Short mmCIF file of C-alpha atoms and ligand atoms in Angstrom, two decimals:
data_model
loop_
_atom_site.label_atom_id
_atom_site.label_comp_id
_atom_site.label_asym_id
_atom_site.label_seq_id
_atom_site.Cartn_x
_atom_site.Cartn_y
_atom_site.Cartn_z
CA UNK A 743 0.00 0.00 0.00
CA UNK A 744 1.36 3.44 -0.88
CA UNK A 745 1.72 6.11 1.82
CA UNK A 746 -1.21 8.02 0.32
CA UNK A 747 -3.37 4.90 0.19
CA UNK A 748 -2.64 3.99 3.81
CA UNK A 749 -3.42 7.54 4.96
CA UNK A 750 -6.67 7.38 3.00
CA UNK A 751 -7.46 4.07 4.70
CA UNK A 752 -6.82 5.66 8.11
CA UNK A 753 -9.15 8.55 7.27
CA UNK A 754 -11.84 6.19 6.00
CA UNK A 755 -11.57 4.01 9.11
CA UNK A 756 -12.03 7.09 11.32
CA UNK A 757 -15.10 8.08 9.31
CA UNK A 758 -16.52 4.55 9.50
CA UNK A 759 -16.06 4.51 13.29
CA UNK A 760 -18.21 7.64 13.52
CA UNK A 761 -20.67 6.49 10.85
CA UNK A 762 -23.81 6.65 13.02
CA UNK A 763 -22.69 9.92 14.64
CA UNK A 764 -22.25 11.53 11.19
CA UNK A 765 -25.58 10.25 9.84
CA UNK A 766 -27.26 11.49 12.99
CA UNK A 767 -25.95 15.04 12.29
CA UNK A 768 -27.53 15.00 8.81
CA UNK A 769 -30.76 13.65 10.27
CA UNK A 770 -30.82 16.24 13.04
CA UNK A 771 -30.44 18.97 10.42
CA UNK A 772 -33.25 17.35 8.40
CA UNK A 773 -35.51 17.60 11.45
CA UNK A 774 -34.89 21.33 11.98
CA UNK A 775 -35.10 22.88 8.49
CA UNK A 776 -34.55 26.65 8.48
CA UNK A 777 -34.60 29.26 5.71
CA UNK A 778 -31.50 31.22 4.75
CA UNK A 779 -29.99 33.61 7.29
CA UNK A 780 -32.34 32.08 9.87
CA UNK A 781 -30.41 28.79 10.33
CA UNK A 782 -29.72 29.39 14.02
CA UNK A 783 -30.40 25.80 15.18
CA UNK A 784 -28.44 24.23 12.33
CA UNK A 785 -25.57 26.63 12.93
CA UNK A 786 -25.59 25.72 16.61
CA UNK A 787 -25.57 22.01 15.65
CA UNK A 788 -22.47 22.49 13.46
CA UNK A 789 -20.72 24.41 16.23
CA UNK A 790 -21.57 21.72 18.80
CA UNK A 791 -20.21 18.92 16.58
CA UNK A 792 -17.00 20.80 15.71
CA UNK A 793 -16.49 21.36 19.43
CA UNK A 794 -16.93 17.61 20.03
CA UNK A 795 -14.16 17.05 17.48
CA UNK A 796 -11.96 19.63 19.22
CA UNK A 797 -12.00 21.96 16.20
CA UNK A 798 -11.79 25.68 16.93
CA UNK A 799 -14.20 27.65 14.81
CA UNK A 800 -15.81 31.02 14.19
CA UNK A 801 -19.55 31.49 14.43
CA UNK A 802 -22.01 34.09 13.12
CA UNK A 803 -20.09 34.60 9.87
CA UNK A 804 -22.68 36.26 7.59
CA UNK A 805 -25.21 35.90 10.44
CA UNK A 806 -25.37 32.08 10.79
CA UNK A 807 -22.23 30.78 9.04
CA UNK A 808 -19.53 28.72 10.76
CA UNK A 809 -15.90 28.47 9.60
CA UNK A 810 -12.91 26.48 10.81
CA UNK A 811 -9.35 26.06 9.57
CA UNK A 812 -7.45 22.79 9.63
CA UNK A 813 -3.74 23.31 9.13
CA UNK A 814 -1.86 20.62 7.22
CA UNK A 815 1.70 19.67 8.16
CA UNK A 816 3.14 20.91 4.86
CA UNK A 817 2.71 23.82 2.51
CA UNK A 818 0.19 23.57 -0.30
CA UNK A 819 -3.13 24.87 -1.58
CA UNK A 820 -6.05 25.75 0.65
CA UNK A 821 -9.14 23.69 -0.08
CA UNK A 822 -12.55 24.73 1.17
CA UNK A 823 -15.02 22.00 2.07
CA UNK A 824 -18.49 23.50 1.98
CA UNK A 825 -21.81 22.56 3.51
CA UNK A 826 -24.96 24.61 3.00
CA UNK A 827 -27.15 25.30 6.00
CA UNK A 828 -30.46 26.38 4.51
CA UNK A 829 -33.74 24.74 3.56
CA UNK A 830 -36.48 25.75 1.11
CA UNK A 831 -40.01 27.00 1.77
CA UNK A 832 -42.09 23.94 0.75
CA UNK A 833 -44.98 23.49 3.20
CA UNK A 834 -46.24 20.35 1.38
CA UNK A 835 -42.96 18.45 1.72
CA UNK A 836 -42.96 15.34 3.92
CA UNK A 837 -40.24 16.75 6.18
CA UNK A 838 -41.48 20.37 6.27
CA UNK A 839 -41.44 22.24 9.56
CA UNK A 840 -45.14 22.67 10.46
CA UNK A 841 -44.60 26.26 11.64
CA UNK A 842 -42.32 27.77 9.00
CA UNK A 843 -43.03 25.43 6.08
CA UNK A 844 -39.27 25.07 5.51
CA UNK A 845 -38.02 21.68 4.29
CA UNK A 846 -34.64 20.24 3.33
CA UNK A 847 -35.95 19.44 -0.16
CA UNK A 848 -32.55 20.28 -1.65
CA UNK A 849 -30.75 17.88 0.70
CA UNK A 850 -28.48 20.49 2.31
CA UNK A 851 -28.82 18.59 5.58
CA UNK A 852 -26.66 15.87 3.99
CA UNK A 853 -23.98 18.42 3.15
CA UNK A 854 -23.67 19.33 6.82
CA UNK A 855 -23.09 15.69 7.73
CA UNK A 856 -20.67 15.24 4.82
CA UNK A 857 -18.63 18.33 5.70
CA UNK A 858 -18.26 17.22 9.31
CA UNK A 859 -17.55 13.66 8.13
CA UNK A 860 -14.72 15.00 5.97
CA UNK A 861 -13.37 16.80 9.03
CA UNK A 862 -13.41 13.52 10.98
CA UNK A 863 -11.18 11.89 8.35
CA UNK A 864 -8.85 14.86 8.04
CA UNK A 865 -8.45 15.23 11.81
CA UNK A 866 -6.65 11.88 12.12
CA UNK A 867 -3.24 13.15 13.36
CA UNK A 868 -1.20 11.16 10.79
CA UNK A 869 -3.44 12.45 7.99
CA UNK A 870 -3.30 16.09 9.06
CA UNK A 871 0.47 15.92 9.56
CA UNK A 872 0.97 14.52 6.06
CA UNK A 873 -1.42 16.97 4.39
CA UNK A 874 0.15 19.39 1.87
CA UNK A 875 -2.03 22.44 2.33
CA UNK A 876 -4.86 23.58 4.56
CA UNK A 877 -8.57 22.93 4.77
CA UNK A 878 -11.25 25.53 5.37
CA UNK A 879 -14.49 24.05 6.64
CA UNK A 880 -17.43 26.31 5.81
CA UNK A 881 -21.03 25.90 6.87
CA UNK A 882 -22.62 28.55 4.67
CA UNK A 883 -26.04 30.17 5.05
CA UNK A 884 -28.64 31.02 2.47
CA UNK A 885 -27.80 29.27 -0.79
CA UNK A 886 -31.39 29.48 -1.99
CA UNK A 887 -32.60 32.88 -3.22
CA UNK A 888 -35.91 32.92 -1.36
CA UNK A 889 -37.51 34.96 1.39
CA UNK A 890 -36.36 38.08 -0.45
CA UNK A 891 -38.27 40.68 1.58
CA UNK A 892 -36.72 39.39 4.84
CA UNK A 893 -33.25 39.66 3.32
CA UNK A 894 -33.87 43.09 1.82
CA UNK A 895 -34.83 44.15 5.32
CA UNK A 896 -31.57 42.71 6.71
CA UNK A 897 -29.77 44.59 3.95
CA UNK A 898 -31.54 47.81 4.91
CA UNK A 899 -30.45 47.28 8.52
CA UNK A 900 -26.84 46.90 7.38
CA UNK A 901 -26.57 43.22 8.35
CA UNK A 902 -26.04 42.08 4.75
CA UNK A 903 -24.88 43.62 1.52
CA UNK A 904 -25.74 40.68 -0.74
CA UNK A 905 -28.67 38.32 -0.40
CA UNK A 906 -26.92 34.95 -0.36
CA UNK A 907 -24.44 33.34 2.00
CA UNK A 908 -21.56 32.65 -0.40
CA UNK A 909 -21.70 36.20 -1.72
CA UNK A 910 -21.44 37.44 1.85
CA UNK A 911 -18.61 35.00 2.62
CA UNK A 912 -16.71 36.40 -0.39
CA UNK A 913 -17.40 39.98 0.71
CA UNK A 914 -16.21 39.21 4.25
CA UNK A 915 -12.97 37.68 2.94
CA UNK A 916 -13.72 34.09 4.01
CA UNK A 917 -12.61 32.84 0.57
CA UNK A 918 -9.50 35.03 0.32
CA UNK A 919 -7.09 32.18 1.13
CA UNK A 920 -9.02 29.53 -0.76
CA UNK A 921 -7.54 28.03 -3.94
CA UNK A 922 -10.32 25.55 -4.64
CA UNK A 923 -13.64 24.65 -3.13
CA UNK A 924 -15.62 21.44 -3.07
CA UNK A 925 -19.07 20.39 -2.08
CA UNK A 926 -21.30 17.39 -2.61
CA UNK A 927 -24.97 17.89 -3.49
CA UNK A 928 -27.74 15.32 -3.34
CA UNK A 929 -29.03 14.30 -6.73
CA UNK A 930 -32.13 15.98 -8.16
CA UNK A 931 -33.14 12.63 -9.65
CA UNK A 932 -33.08 10.32 -6.65
CA UNK A 933 -33.84 7.26 -8.79
CA UNK A 934 -30.53 7.65 -10.66
CA UNK A 935 -28.11 8.34 -7.80
CA UNK A 936 -27.94 9.70 -4.27
CA UNK A 937 -25.42 12.41 -5.09
CA UNK A 938 -24.65 14.54 -8.10
CA UNK A 939 -21.01 15.31 -8.81
CA UNK A 940 -19.80 17.78 -11.37
CA UNK A 941 -22.38 19.28 -13.68
CA UNK A 942 -23.07 22.96 -14.22
CA UNK A 943 -25.64 25.44 -13.04
CA UNK A 944 -27.04 28.51 -14.75
CA UNK A 945 -26.25 32.13 -13.94
CA UNK A 946 -29.14 34.16 -12.62
CA UNK A 947 -30.42 37.48 -11.36
CA UNK A 948 -33.37 37.99 -9.05
CA UNK A 949 -36.21 40.43 -9.65
CA UNK A 950 -38.15 42.05 -6.82
CA UNK A 951 -40.97 44.03 -8.37
CA UNK A 952 -43.69 46.29 -6.98
CA UNK A 953 -46.62 47.34 -9.18
CA UNK A 954 -48.24 50.41 -7.68
CA UNK A 955 -51.78 51.47 -8.58
CA UNK A 956 -54.58 53.20 -6.74
CA UNK A 957 -57.14 51.73 -4.41
CA UNK A 958 -60.88 52.22 -4.96
CA UNK A 959 -64.03 50.27 -4.18
CA UNK A 960 -64.02 47.43 -6.69
CA UNK A 961 -67.84 47.29 -6.81
CA UNK A 962 -69.01 50.89 -6.71
CA UNK A 963 -66.11 52.90 -8.17
CA UNK A 964 -63.53 50.77 -9.98
CA UNK A 965 -63.17 53.63 -12.50
CA UNK A 966 -61.45 55.62 -9.75
CA UNK A 967 -58.82 52.94 -9.15
CA UNK A 968 -55.67 51.81 -10.91
CA UNK A 969 -55.50 48.04 -10.76
CA UNK A 970 -51.97 46.91 -9.89
CA UNK A 971 -52.94 43.23 -10.21
CA UNK A 972 -54.09 43.71 -13.81
CA UNK A 973 -50.80 45.54 -14.46
CA UNK A 974 -48.90 42.52 -13.12
CA UNK A 975 -50.99 40.10 -15.19
CA UNK A 976 -50.38 42.09 -18.39
CA UNK A 977 -46.68 42.22 -17.52
CA UNK A 978 -46.46 38.46 -16.95
CA UNK A 979 -48.33 37.80 -20.19
CA UNK A 980 -45.86 40.10 -21.94
CA UNK A 981 -42.98 38.10 -20.38
CA UNK A 982 -44.51 34.92 -21.82
CA UNK A 983 -44.56 36.49 -25.31
CA UNK A 984 -40.77 36.68 -25.14
CA UNK A 985 -40.22 32.96 -24.66
CA UNK A 986 -40.16 32.22 -28.41
CA UNK A 987 -37.12 34.52 -28.65
CA UNK A 988 -35.07 32.51 -26.15
CA UNK A 989 -32.66 30.13 -27.86
CA UNK A 990 -32.55 26.52 -26.64
CA UNK A 991 -28.75 26.32 -26.12
CA UNK A 992 -28.95 29.37 -23.81
CA UNK A 993 -31.19 27.49 -21.33
CA UNK A 994 -33.10 30.63 -20.36
CA UNK A 995 -35.60 30.20 -17.56
CA UNK A 996 -37.86 33.02 -16.39
CA UNK A 997 -40.13 32.23 -13.47
CA UNK A 998 -41.53 33.75 -10.33
CA UNK A 999 -44.42 34.19 -7.94
CA UNK A 1000 -46.78 36.93 -6.85
CA UNK A 1001 -46.09 37.36 -3.14
CA UNK A 1002 -48.76 39.99 -2.55
CA UNK A 1003 -51.81 40.23 -4.81
CA UNK A 1004 -53.81 43.05 -3.29
CA UNK A 1005 -55.40 44.06 -0.04
CA UNK A 1006 -59.06 42.94 -0.13
CA UNK A 1007 -61.32 41.32 -2.73
CA UNK A 1008 -63.59 44.36 -2.80
CA UNK A 1009 -60.79 46.88 -3.26
CA UNK A 1010 -58.90 47.60 -6.45
CA UNK A 1011 -55.44 46.18 -5.75
CA UNK A 1012 -53.17 49.15 -5.08
CA UNK A 1013 -49.94 47.20 -4.63
CA UNK A 1014 -48.84 43.88 -6.08
CA UNK A 1015 -45.45 42.36 -5.41
CA UNK A 1016 -43.68 39.83 -7.62
CA UNK A 1017 -40.47 37.90 -6.99
CA UNK A 1018 -38.85 36.27 -9.97
CA UNK A 1019 -35.69 34.80 -11.36
CA UNK A 1020 -34.03 35.13 -14.75
CA UNK A 1021 -31.59 32.31 -15.49
CA UNK A 1022 -29.33 31.45 -18.38
CA UNK A 1023 -26.12 29.63 -19.26
CA UNK A 1024 -23.98 32.82 -19.27
CA UNK A 1025 -24.04 36.36 -17.92
CA UNK A 1026 -24.70 37.99 -21.33
CA UNK A 1027 -27.62 35.60 -21.86
CA UNK A 1028 -29.11 36.56 -18.50
CA UNK A 1029 -28.51 40.22 -19.26
CA UNK A 1030 -30.40 39.99 -22.55
CA UNK A 1031 -33.33 38.08 -21.06
CA UNK A 1032 -33.49 40.40 -18.02
CA UNK A 1033 -33.65 43.43 -20.33
CA UNK A 1034 -36.66 41.88 -22.08
CA UNK A 1035 -38.28 41.06 -18.74
CA UNK A 1036 -37.84 44.64 -17.50
CA UNK A 1037 -39.39 45.93 -20.72
CA UNK A 1038 -42.42 43.67 -20.18
CA UNK A 1039 -42.78 44.68 -16.53
CA UNK A 1040 -42.84 48.34 -17.55
CA UNK A 1041 -45.32 47.54 -20.36
CA UNK A 1042 -47.77 46.05 -17.86
CA UNK A 1043 -47.62 49.16 -15.70
CA UNK A 1044 -47.93 51.45 -18.74
CA UNK A 1045 -51.02 49.65 -20.02
CA UNK A 1046 -52.89 50.24 -16.76
CA UNK A 1047 -51.49 53.65 -15.86
CA UNK A 1048 -49.76 52.13 -12.84
CA UNK A 1049 -46.15 52.50 -11.89
CA UNK A 1050 -43.56 49.81 -11.32
CA UNK A 1051 -40.41 49.57 -9.21
CA UNK A 1052 -37.95 46.91 -10.30
CA UNK A 1053 -35.09 45.83 -8.04
CA UNK A 1054 -32.55 43.60 -9.77
CA UNK A 1055 -30.75 41.41 -7.25
CA UNK A 1056 -27.30 40.06 -8.13
CA UNK A 1057 -27.51 36.27 -8.19
CA UNK A 1058 -24.85 33.75 -9.18
CA UNK A 1059 -22.37 33.34 -12.01
CA UNK A 1060 -22.66 30.08 -13.92
CA UNK A 1061 -21.02 27.19 -12.08
CA UNK A 1062 -18.44 24.98 -13.75
CA UNK A 1063 -16.61 22.22 -11.92
CA UNK A 1064 -12.95 21.36 -12.31
CA UNK A 1065 -12.46 17.90 -13.79
CA UNK A 1066 -9.73 17.31 -11.21
CA UNK A 1067 -12.23 17.42 -8.36
CA UNK A 1068 -15.02 15.79 -10.33
CA UNK A 1069 -12.87 12.76 -11.11
CA UNK A 1070 -11.85 12.22 -7.50
CA UNK A 1071 -15.43 11.40 -6.57
CA UNK A 1072 -16.03 9.49 -3.37
CA UNK A 1073 -16.82 5.81 -3.64
CA UNK A 1074 -18.39 5.58 -0.20
CA UNK A 1075 -21.80 7.18 -0.10
CA UNK A 1076 -24.67 5.79 1.78
CA UNK A 1077 -27.47 6.52 4.15
CA UNK A 1078 -27.51 10.31 4.38
CA UNK A 1079 -30.16 11.41 1.89
CA UNK A 1080 -33.61 12.33 3.05
CA UNK A 1081 -34.29 15.60 1.20
CA UNK A 1082 -34.76 14.64 -2.40
CA UNK A 1083 -37.76 16.86 -3.24
ZN1 LIG B 798 -29.17 22.91 -3.10
#
């Protein structure tokens, strides 16, 4: 057995000894799903488990994030091992929190177990001593771009500048020393595999939109009102007219929800709020589609004599994985799913 292979065997044996403990972490996270920048319980869980492993760490990085450095015995690159803390708002999901409706439908609970499991293997003294380079463990908040009004409020209060956890980690310098980063995500198609490795994801921007009209009694004097809901409906229809202009290889996706549709059924809706996403395979593609979307949003307001406020929220660049990391995929993967929605 080569030196590297015997060190790998030592790390794997340490992980196997803590198998149930690691799976239990992922399952505990599954049982307390929390939306982004609200992952206080999950953050506490990570901190507690790192403490059990004797790993010093920083808490409250970008509100709920946790970071720890493991120093290798030799010089080399710094590799970040990431785990995402947040869940999605999906009240119908089988593991949804009955109060908040949050559920780990994206399987981020597994990532928390996996990140701590990786730490277990790396903390074997012989392994850490032989390591060429350092490891940054990062439990990161708010991967999902949801709950936008809550985050805009945090931004207004100066607690955030960007609306996702990795963006905030970059802003705060947590990635400054990092040469490469790795993370394992559960598979979106559970019947094919438990985990997805490699692959790409689209770039995106978020849209937070307010259509502003004028309230009036919808029965007796609708002619005095300006209907913000009709403005939004015209705008969304106009967005749909653009779909034939999107080219298949660009993988454009435009989607969203109305988060506030009016005040009362018998009042002309004076304010309607829409949250949406514009995605595409590259930044220029997103830029082009977002320009069309903005034009359509304004057209809806114009048609009804309403006004519209459009906030464009910086999302993510497209994600491409290095083959080097992709090809070193783990062969041991079992028992930590559970999200898979
Ligand atoms: Zn995810």
